[in-house]
PDB file of C-alpha atoms and ligand atoms in Angstrom:
ATOM      1  CA  MET Y  24      20.475   9.664 -14.091  1.00  0.00           C
ATOM      2  CA  LYS Y  25      17.923   7.291 -12.544  1.00  0.00           C
ATOM      3  CA  GLN Y  26      14.387   8.689 -12.527  1.00  0.00           C
ATOM      4  CA  LEU Y  27      13.713   8.118  -8.820  1.00  0.00           C
ATOM      5  CA  ALA Y  28      17.174   8.724  -7.382  1.00  0.00           C
ATOM      6  CA  GLY Y  29      16.896   9.421  -3.648  1.00  0.00           C
ATOM      7  CA  LYS Y  30      13.081   9.348  -3.587  1.00  0.00           C
ATOM      8  CA  THR Y  31      11.774   7.823  -0.365  1.00  0.00           C
ATOM      9  CA  THR Y  32       9.001   5.439  -1.360  1.00  0.00           C
ATOM     10  CA  ILE Y  33       6.668   3.564   0.986  1.00  0.00           C
ATOM     11  CA  ILE Y  34       5.182   0.425  -0.569  1.00  0.00           C
ATOM     12  CA  THR Y  35       2.459  -1.482   1.276  1.00  0.00           C
ATOM     13  CA  GLY Y  36       2.202  -5.198   0.588  1.00  0.00           C
ATOM     14  CA  ALA Y  37       5.798  -5.184  -0.639  1.00  0.00           C
ATOM     15  CA  GLY Y  38       6.600  -8.786   0.312  1.00  0.00           C
ATOM     16  CA  THR Y  39       4.577 -10.482  -2.438  1.00  0.00           C
ATOM     17  CA  GLY Y  40       3.109 -10.210  -5.910  1.00  0.00           C
ATOM     18  CA  ILE Y  41       2.623  -6.789  -7.441  1.00  0.00           C
ATOM     19  CA  GLY Y  42       4.077  -4.964  -4.419  1.00  0.00           C
ATOM     20  CA  LYS Y  43       7.316  -6.909  -4.717  1.00  0.00           C
ATOM     21  CA  GLY Y  44       7.396  -6.162  -8.438  1.00  0.00           C
ATOM     22  CA  ILE Y  45       6.943  -2.461  -7.722  1.00  0.00           C
ATOM     23  CA  ALA Y  46       9.787  -2.618  -5.185  1.00  0.00           C
ATOM     24  CA  ARG Y  47      12.064  -4.168  -7.846  1.00  0.00           C
ATOM     25  CA  ALA Y  48      11.135  -1.525 -10.426  1.00  0.00           C
ATOM     26  CA  PHE Y  49      11.562   1.385  -8.011  1.00  0.00           C
ATOM     27  CA  ALA Y  50      14.886  -0.044  -6.822  1.00  0.00           C
ATOM     28  CA  ARG Y  51      16.120  -0.134 -10.407  1.00  0.00           C
ATOM     29  CA  GLU Y  52      15.260   3.570 -10.720  1.00  0.00           C
ATOM     30  CA  GLY Y  53      17.221   4.511  -7.585  1.00  0.00           C
ATOM     31  CA  ALA Y  54      14.456   4.973  -4.989  1.00  0.00           C
ATOM     32  CA  GLN Y  55      15.056   4.247  -1.326  1.00  0.00           C
ATOM     33  CA  LEU Y  56      12.353   1.906  -0.108  1.00  0.00           C
ATOM     34  CA  VAL Y  57      10.190   1.434   2.952  1.00  0.00           C
ATOM     35  CA  LEU Y  58       8.585  -2.007   2.834  1.00  0.00           C
ATOM     36  CA  ALA Y  59       5.404  -2.531   4.860  1.00  0.00           C
ATOM     37  CA  SER Y  60       3.019  -5.429   5.437  1.00  0.00           C
ATOM     38  CA  ARG Y  61       2.197  -7.824   8.263  1.00  0.00           C
ATOM     39  CA  LYS Y  62       4.559 -10.719   7.494  1.00  0.00           C
ATOM     40  CA  THR Y  63       8.117  -9.705   8.344  1.00  0.00           C
ATOM     41  CA  GLU Y  64       9.702 -12.745   6.687  1.00  0.00           C
ATOM     42  CA  ARG Y  65       8.226 -11.859   3.282  1.00  0.00           C
ATOM     43  CA  LEU Y  66       9.444  -8.264   3.571  1.00  0.00           C
ATOM     44  CA  GLU Y  67      12.890  -9.534   4.566  1.00  0.00           C
ATOM     45  CA  GLU Y  68      12.964 -11.677   1.404  1.00  0.00           C
ATOM     46  CA  THR Y  69      12.370  -8.541  -0.669  1.00  0.00           C
ATOM     47  CA  ARG Y  70      15.074  -6.725   1.286  1.00  0.00           C
ATOM     48  CA  ALA Y  71      17.521  -9.627   0.834  1.00  0.00           C
ATOM     49  CA  GLU Y  72      16.978  -9.530  -2.931  1.00  0.00           C
ATOM     50  CA  LEU Y  73      17.341  -5.761  -3.383  1.00  0.00           C
ATOM     51  CA  GLU Y  74      19.796  -4.577  -0.721  1.00  0.00           C
ATOM     52  CA  PRO Y  75      22.820  -6.221  -2.399  1.00  0.00           C
ATOM     53  CA  GLN Y  76      22.070  -3.968  -5.401  1.00  0.00           C
ATOM     54  CA  GLY Y  77      22.881  -0.967  -3.198  1.00  0.00           C
ATOM     55  CA  VAL Y  78      19.280  -0.011  -2.429  1.00  0.00           C
ATOM     56  CA  LYS Y  79      18.614   1.622   0.953  1.00  0.00           C
ATOM     57  CA  ILE Y  80      15.742  -0.301   2.559  1.00  0.00           C
ATOM     58  CA  LEU Y  81      13.736   0.030   5.747  1.00  0.00           C
ATOM     59  CA  VAL Y  82      11.415  -2.813   6.734  1.00  0.00           C
ATOM     60  CA  VAL Y  83       8.500  -1.817   8.963  1.00  0.00           C
ATOM     61  CA  PRO Y  84       6.107  -4.667   9.822  1.00  0.00           C
ATOM     62  CA  THR Y  85       2.697  -2.986   9.682  1.00  0.00           C
ATOM     63  CA  ASP Y  86      -0.953  -3.907   9.653  1.00  0.00           C
ATOM     64  CA  VAL Y  87      -2.119  -1.057   7.452  1.00  0.00           C
ATOM     65  CA  THR Y  88      -5.679  -1.284   8.786  1.00  0.00           C
ATOM     66  CA  ASP Y  89      -4.447  -0.209  12.239  1.00  0.00           C
ATOM     67  CA  GLU Y  90      -4.231   3.555  12.765  1.00  0.00           C
ATOM     68  CA  THR Y  91      -1.508   3.324  15.416  1.00  0.00           C
ATOM     69  CA  GLN Y  92       0.650   1.038  13.283  1.00  0.00           C
ATOM     70  CA  VAL Y  93       0.220   3.303  10.258  1.00  0.00           C
ATOM     71  CA  ARG Y  94       1.354   6.301  12.320  1.00  0.00           C
ATOM     72  CA  ARG Y  95       4.373   4.260  13.436  1.00  0.00           C
ATOM     73  CA  LEU Y  96       5.197   3.367   9.811  1.00  0.00           C
ATOM     74  CA  PHE Y  97       5.364   7.030   8.795  1.00  0.00           C
ATOM     75  CA  ALA Y  98       7.231   8.049  11.949  1.00  0.00           C
ATOM     76  CA  ALA Y  99       9.835   5.317  11.323  1.00  0.00           C
ATOM     77  CA  THR Y 100      10.180   6.478   7.709  1.00  0.00           C
ATOM     78  CA  LEU Y 101      10.772  10.093   8.755  1.00  0.00           C
ATOM     79  CA  ASN Y 102      13.188   8.953  11.425  1.00  0.00           C
ATOM     80  CA  THR Y 103      15.298   7.023   8.905  1.00  0.00           C
ATOM     81  CA  PHE Y 104      14.974   9.013   5.673  1.00  0.00           C
ATOM     82  CA  GLY Y 105      13.630  12.410   6.804  1.00  0.00           C
ATOM     83  CA  ARG Y 106      10.894  12.609   4.158  1.00  0.00           C
ATOM     84  CA  VAL Y 107       8.209  10.724   2.223  1.00  0.00           C
ATOM     85  CA  ASP Y 108       8.212  11.375  -1.514  1.00  0.00           C
ATOM     86  CA  ILE Y 109       5.983   8.565  -2.764  1.00  0.00           C
ATOM     87  CA  LEU Y 110       3.356   6.351  -1.130  1.00  0.00           C
ATOM     88  CA  ILE Y 111       2.103   3.294  -2.979  1.00  0.00           C
ATOM     89  CA  ASN Y 112      -1.117   1.890  -1.498  1.00  0.00           C
ATOM     90  CA  ASN Y 113      -0.783  -1.621  -2.889  1.00  0.00           C
ATOM     91  CA  ALA Y 114      -1.836  -3.943  -0.022  1.00  0.00           C
ATOM     92  CA  GLY Y 115      -5.070  -5.649  -0.958  1.00  0.00           C
ATOM     93  CA  ARG Y 116      -7.449  -8.386   0.046  1.00  0.00           C
ATOM     94  CA  PHE Y 117      -9.966 -10.425  -1.926  1.00  0.00           C
ATOM     95  CA  ASP Y 118     -12.977 -12.202  -0.523  1.00  0.00           C
ATOM     96  CA  GLY Y 119     -16.199 -13.021  -2.267  1.00  0.00           C
ATOM     97  CA  GLY Y 120     -18.988 -15.426  -3.001  1.00  0.00           C
ATOM     98  CA  PRO Y 121     -22.696 -15.040  -3.687  1.00  0.00           C
ATOM     99  CA  LEU Y 122     -23.970 -11.895  -1.941  1.00  0.00           C
ATOM    100  CA  ASP Y 123     -26.557 -13.784   0.112  1.00  0.00           C
ATOM    101  CA  GLU Y 124     -23.817 -15.991   1.567  1.00  0.00           C
ATOM    102  CA  LEU Y 125     -21.340 -13.246   2.496  1.00  0.00           C
ATOM    103  CA  SER Y 126     -20.544 -12.695   6.153  1.00  0.00           C
ATOM    104  CA  LEU Y 127     -20.306  -9.224   7.624  1.00  0.00           C
ATOM    105  CA  GLU Y 128     -16.809 -10.143   8.799  1.00  0.00           C
ATOM    106  CA  ALA Y 129     -15.637 -10.964   5.256  1.00  0.00           C
ATOM    107  CA  TRP Y 130     -17.123  -7.686   3.971  1.00  0.00           C
ATOM    108  CA  GLN Y 131     -15.500  -5.623   6.728  1.00  0.00           C
ATOM    109  CA  LYS Y 132     -12.077  -7.239   6.313  1.00  0.00           C
ATOM    110  CA  VAL Y 133     -11.975  -6.399   2.606  1.00  0.00           C
ATOM    111  CA  LEU Y 134     -13.135  -2.838   3.276  1.00  0.00           C
ATOM    112  CA  ALA Y 135     -10.483  -2.426   5.974  1.00  0.00           C
ATOM    113  CA  VAL Y 136      -7.536  -3.404   3.753  1.00  0.00           C
ATOM    114  CA  ASN Y 137      -8.718  -2.023   0.400  1.00  0.00           C
ATOM    115  CA  LEU Y 138     -10.298   1.262   1.542  1.00  0.00           C
ATOM    116  CA  THR Y 139      -9.622   2.174   5.172  1.00  0.00           C
ATOM    117  CA  ALA Y 140      -5.899   1.439   4.863  1.00  0.00           C
ATOM    118  CA  PRO Y 141      -5.403   3.675   1.798  1.00  0.00           C
ATOM    119  CA  PHE Y 142      -7.284   6.409   3.681  1.00  0.00           C
ATOM    120  CA  LEU Y 143      -5.101   6.036   6.795  1.00  0.00           C
ATOM    121  CA  CYS Y 144      -1.837   5.892   4.827  1.00  0.00           C
ATOM    122  CA  SER Y 145      -2.814   8.713   2.461  1.00  0.00           C
ATOM    123  CA  ARG Y 146      -3.769  10.936   5.391  1.00  0.00           C
ATOM    124  CA  GLU Y 147      -0.360  10.471   7.021  1.00  0.00           C
ATOM    125  CA  ALA Y 148       1.407  10.947   3.684  1.00  0.00           C
ATOM    126  CA  MET Y 149      -0.598  14.064   2.844  1.00  0.00           C
ATOM    127  CA  ARG Y 150       0.290  15.687   6.175  1.00  0.00           C
ATOM    128  CA  ILE Y 151       3.988  15.131   5.505  1.00  0.00           C
ATOM    129  CA  MET Y 152       3.855  15.961   1.787  1.00  0.00           C
ATOM    130  CA  LYS Y 153       2.072  19.276   2.418  1.00  0.00           C
ATOM    131  CA  ARG Y 154       4.835  20.265   4.830  1.00  0.00           C
ATOM    132  CA  GLN Y 155       7.485  19.207   2.314  1.00  0.00           C
ATOM    133  CA  GLY Y 156       5.784  21.033  -0.550  1.00  0.00           C
ATOM    134  CA  GLY Y 157       4.988  17.969  -2.627  1.00  0.00           C
ATOM    135  CA  GLY Y 158       4.824  14.223  -3.126  1.00  0.00           C
ATOM    136  CA  ARG Y 159       2.973  11.467  -4.951  1.00  0.00           C
ATOM    137  CA  ILE Y 160       0.340   8.968  -3.793  1.00  0.00           C
ATOM    138  CA  ILE Y 161      -0.324   5.986  -6.044  1.00  0.00           C
ATOM    139  CA  ASN Y 162      -3.304   3.720  -5.375  1.00  0.00           C
ATOM    140  CA  ILE Y 163      -3.339   0.266  -6.950  1.00  0.00           C
ATOM    141  CA  GLY Y 164      -6.836  -0.138  -8.364  1.00  0.00           C
ATOM    142  CA  SER Y 165      -8.290  -2.931 -10.458  1.00  0.00           C
ATOM    143  CA  ILE Y 166     -10.195  -3.621 -13.638  1.00  0.00           C
ATOM    144  CA  SER Y 167     -12.953  -4.568 -11.159  1.00  0.00           C
ATOM    145  CA  ALA Y 168     -13.583  -0.848 -10.794  1.00  0.00           C
ATOM    146  CA  GLN Y 169     -14.809  -0.896 -14.394  1.00  0.00           C
ATOM    147  CA  MET Y 170     -15.915  -4.479 -14.966  1.00  0.00           C
ATOM    148  CA  PRO Y 171     -17.042  -6.533 -11.949  1.00  0.00           C
ATOM    149  CA  ARG Y 172     -16.452 -10.276 -11.851  1.00  0.00           C
ATOM    150  CA  MET Y 173     -19.121 -12.588 -10.443  1.00  0.00           C
ATOM    151  CA  HIS Y 174     -19.116 -13.109  -6.700  1.00  0.00           C
ATOM    152  CA  SER Y 175     -16.822 -10.182  -6.003  1.00  0.00           C
ATOM    153  CA  VAL Y 176     -19.124  -7.745  -4.193  1.00  0.00           C
ATOM    154  CA  PRO Y 177     -16.728  -6.655  -1.409  1.00  0.00           C
ATOM    155  CA  TYR Y 178     -13.665  -6.414  -3.675  1.00  0.00           C
ATOM    156  CA  THR Y 179     -15.481  -4.663  -6.537  1.00  0.00           C
ATOM    157  CA  THR Y 180     -17.099  -2.212  -4.123  1.00  0.00           C
ATOM    158  CA  THR Y 181     -13.750  -1.272  -2.608  1.00  0.00           C
ATOM    159  CA  LYS Y 182     -12.022  -0.796  -5.955  1.00  0.00           C
ATOM    160  CA  HIS Y 183     -14.833   1.538  -7.057  1.00  0.00           C
ATOM    161  CA  GLY Y 184     -14.402   3.338  -3.743  1.00  0.00           C
ATOM    162  CA  LEU Y 185     -10.660   3.580  -4.238  1.00  0.00           C
ATOM    163  CA  THR Y 186     -11.248   5.403  -7.524  1.00  0.00           C
ATOM    164  CA  GLY Y 187     -13.343   7.912  -5.588  1.00  0.00           C
ATOM    165  CA  LEU Y 188     -10.729   8.259  -2.877  1.00  0.00           C
ATOM    166  CA  THR Y 189      -8.053   8.851  -5.504  1.00  0.00           C
ATOM    167  CA  LYS Y 190     -10.047  11.522  -7.363  1.00  0.00           C
ATOM    168  CA  ALA Y 191     -11.222  13.340  -4.236  1.00  0.00           C
ATOM    169  CA  ALA Y 192      -7.796  13.232  -2.555  1.00  0.00           C
ATOM    170  CA  ALA Y 193      -6.230  14.713  -5.684  1.00  0.00           C
ATOM    171  CA  LEU Y 194      -8.301  17.842  -5.046  1.00  0.00           C
ATOM    172  CA  GLY Y 195      -6.612  18.253  -1.636  1.00  0.00           C
TER     173      GLY Y 195
HETATM  174  N1  NAP N  10      -3.155  -9.953  -9.005  1.00  0.00           N
HETATM  175  C1  NAP N  10      -4.014  -9.352  -9.813  1.00  0.00           C
HETATM  176  O1  NAP N  10      -4.425  -9.907 -10.850  1.00  0.00           O
HETATM  177  C2  NAP N  10      -4.492  -7.960  -9.520  1.00  0.00           C
HETATM  178  C3  NAP N  10      -5.260  -7.309 -10.476  1.00  0.00           C
HETATM  179  C4  NAP N  10      -5.699  -6.020 -10.222  1.00  0.00           C
HETATM  180  C5  NAP N  10      -5.359  -5.393  -9.043  1.00  0.00           C
HETATM  181  N2  NAP N  10      -4.632  -6.053  -8.103  1.00  0.00           N
HETATM  182  C6  NAP N  10      -4.323  -5.325  -6.870  1.00  0.00           C
HETATM  183  O2  NAP N  10      -2.925  -5.331  -6.685  1.00  0.00           O
HETATM  184  C7  NAP N  10      -2.636  -5.264  -5.292  1.00  0.00           C
HETATM  185  C8  NAP N  10      -1.637  -6.365  -4.916  1.00  0.00           C
HETATM  186  O3  NAP N  10      -2.242  -7.597  -5.196  1.00  0.00           O
HETATM  187  P1  NAP N  10      -1.415  -8.952  -5.470  1.00  0.00           P
HETATM  188  O4  NAP N  10      -2.068  -9.624  -6.601  1.00  0.00           O
HETATM  189  O5  NAP N  10       0.048  -8.688  -5.525  1.00  0.00           O
HETATM  190  O6  NAP N  10      -1.828  -9.813  -4.173  1.00  0.00           O
HETATM  191  P2  NAP N  10      -0.993 -10.452  -2.984  1.00  0.00           P
HETATM  192  O7  NAP N  10       0.270 -11.081  -3.459  1.00  0.00           O
HETATM  193  O8  NAP N  10      -1.982 -11.280  -2.219  1.00  0.00           O
HETATM  194  O9  NAP N  10      -0.597  -9.169  -2.139  1.00  0.00           O
HETATM  195  C9  NAP N  10      -1.392  -8.607  -1.184  1.00  0.00           C
HETATM  196  C10 NAP N  10      -0.452  -7.941  -0.206  1.00  0.00           C
HETATM  197  O10 NAP N  10      -1.215  -7.181   0.718  1.00  0.00           O
HETATM  198  C11 NAP N  10      -0.635  -7.333   1.997  1.00  0.00           C
HETATM  199  N3  NAP N  10      -1.655  -7.132   3.014  1.00  0.00           N
HETATM  200  C12 NAP N  10      -2.868  -7.733   3.113  1.00  0.00           C
HETATM  201  N4  NAP N  10      -3.500  -7.317   4.227  1.00  0.00           N
HETATM  202  C13 NAP N  10      -2.672  -6.429   4.840  1.00  0.00           C
HETATM  203  C14 NAP N  10      -2.732  -5.674   6.030  1.00  0.00           C
HETATM  204  N5  NAP N  10      -3.824  -5.731   6.829  1.00  0.00           N
HETATM  205  N6  NAP N  10      -1.689  -4.887   6.353  1.00  0.00           N
HETATM  206  C15 NAP N  10      -0.594  -4.823   5.550  1.00  0.00           C
HETATM  207  N7  NAP N  10      -0.467  -5.505   4.405  1.00  0.00           N
HETATM  208  C16 NAP N  10      -1.492  -6.309   4.063  1.00  0.00           C
HETATM  209  C17 NAP N  10      -0.105  -8.778   2.031  1.00  0.00           C
HETATM  210  O11 NAP N  10       1.002  -8.878   2.930  1.00  0.00           O
HETATM  211  P3  NAP N  10       0.894  -9.533   4.418  1.00  0.00           P
HETATM  212  O12 NAP N  10       0.080 -10.762   4.288  1.00  0.00           O
HETATM  213  O13 NAP N  10       2.325  -9.728   4.796  1.00  0.00           O
HETATM  214  O14 NAP N  10       0.258  -8.469   5.270  1.00  0.00           O
HETATM  215  C18 NAP N  10       0.369  -8.951   0.597  1.00  0.00           C
HETATM  216  O15 NAP N  10       1.741  -8.640   0.465  1.00  0.00           O
HETATM  217  C19 NAP N  10      -3.970  -5.342  -4.569  1.00  0.00           C
HETATM  218  O16 NAP N  10      -4.416  -4.046  -4.218  1.00  0.00           O
HETATM  219  C20 NAP N  10      -4.893  -5.949  -5.614  1.00  0.00           C
HETATM  220  O17 NAP N  10      -6.240  -5.588  -5.408  1.00  0.00           O
HETATM  221  C21 NAP N  10      -4.193  -7.315  -8.318  1.00  0.00           C
END
C-alpha cells in the first residue's frame, strides 16, 4: 500500500526545483496532486512527466501572493477532488544585497512570496481541514532560519518568520 494513496496534495511552486521534486515523490506514494505557481508551462511540464504514471493531476495557475487567486486555487481543488489533505507551501523567492542598498520593493516582494503566501494558503487550508477533521500543512523553510548568509536580509527574515508561522499555526 502506498503511503499517500488518494491524499489530495496542493504543492506551490511545483513547476521547478524542490517543488517539482516533491511532486515526483508524492506521485510515487500515490497522492493526487494540485500543482500551483504562476508559469503554466512549467506546471504543464510536471503534469506531462507524472500523469502517464497514472497520477491524477490538477494544474491551477496561481500567484500565491494574491488573496483572490489563492481562494480560487482551493475552490478549484475542492471542485475537482472534494478535499484537501496536504498543503505544501514551497513557493519561494530570494533577493538580497547589502542592507543599505536594498529597495523597499525587493523587501516587500520577498515577504509577499515567503510569508504572506504561506499565511494565505494555510488559512484556506485550515478552514477546509477543520471541517474535514484533519490535514497536514508543510512549510518549506531553510537553513537560513538558523544560519544567515551574507546579504540575505529579506530571505533570512522571512525564513525565521516562517518558523514562527509554523509553530503558531500548529497551536490552531
Ligand atoms: N534551493 C535551495 O538550496 C533551497 C534551500 C533551502 C530552502 N529552499 C526553499 O525551497 C523552496 C523552493 O525553492 P527552489 O530552490 O526549488 O527554487 P525555485 O526553483 O526558484 O522555485 C521557486 C518556485 O516558487 C514559485 N513562485 C515564486 N513566486 C511565486 C508566486 N508569486 N506565486 C506562485 N508561485 C511562485 C516559482 O514558480 P513561478 O515562477 O511559476 O511562479 C518556482 O516554481 C523555497 O521556499 C526556498 O526558499 C531552497
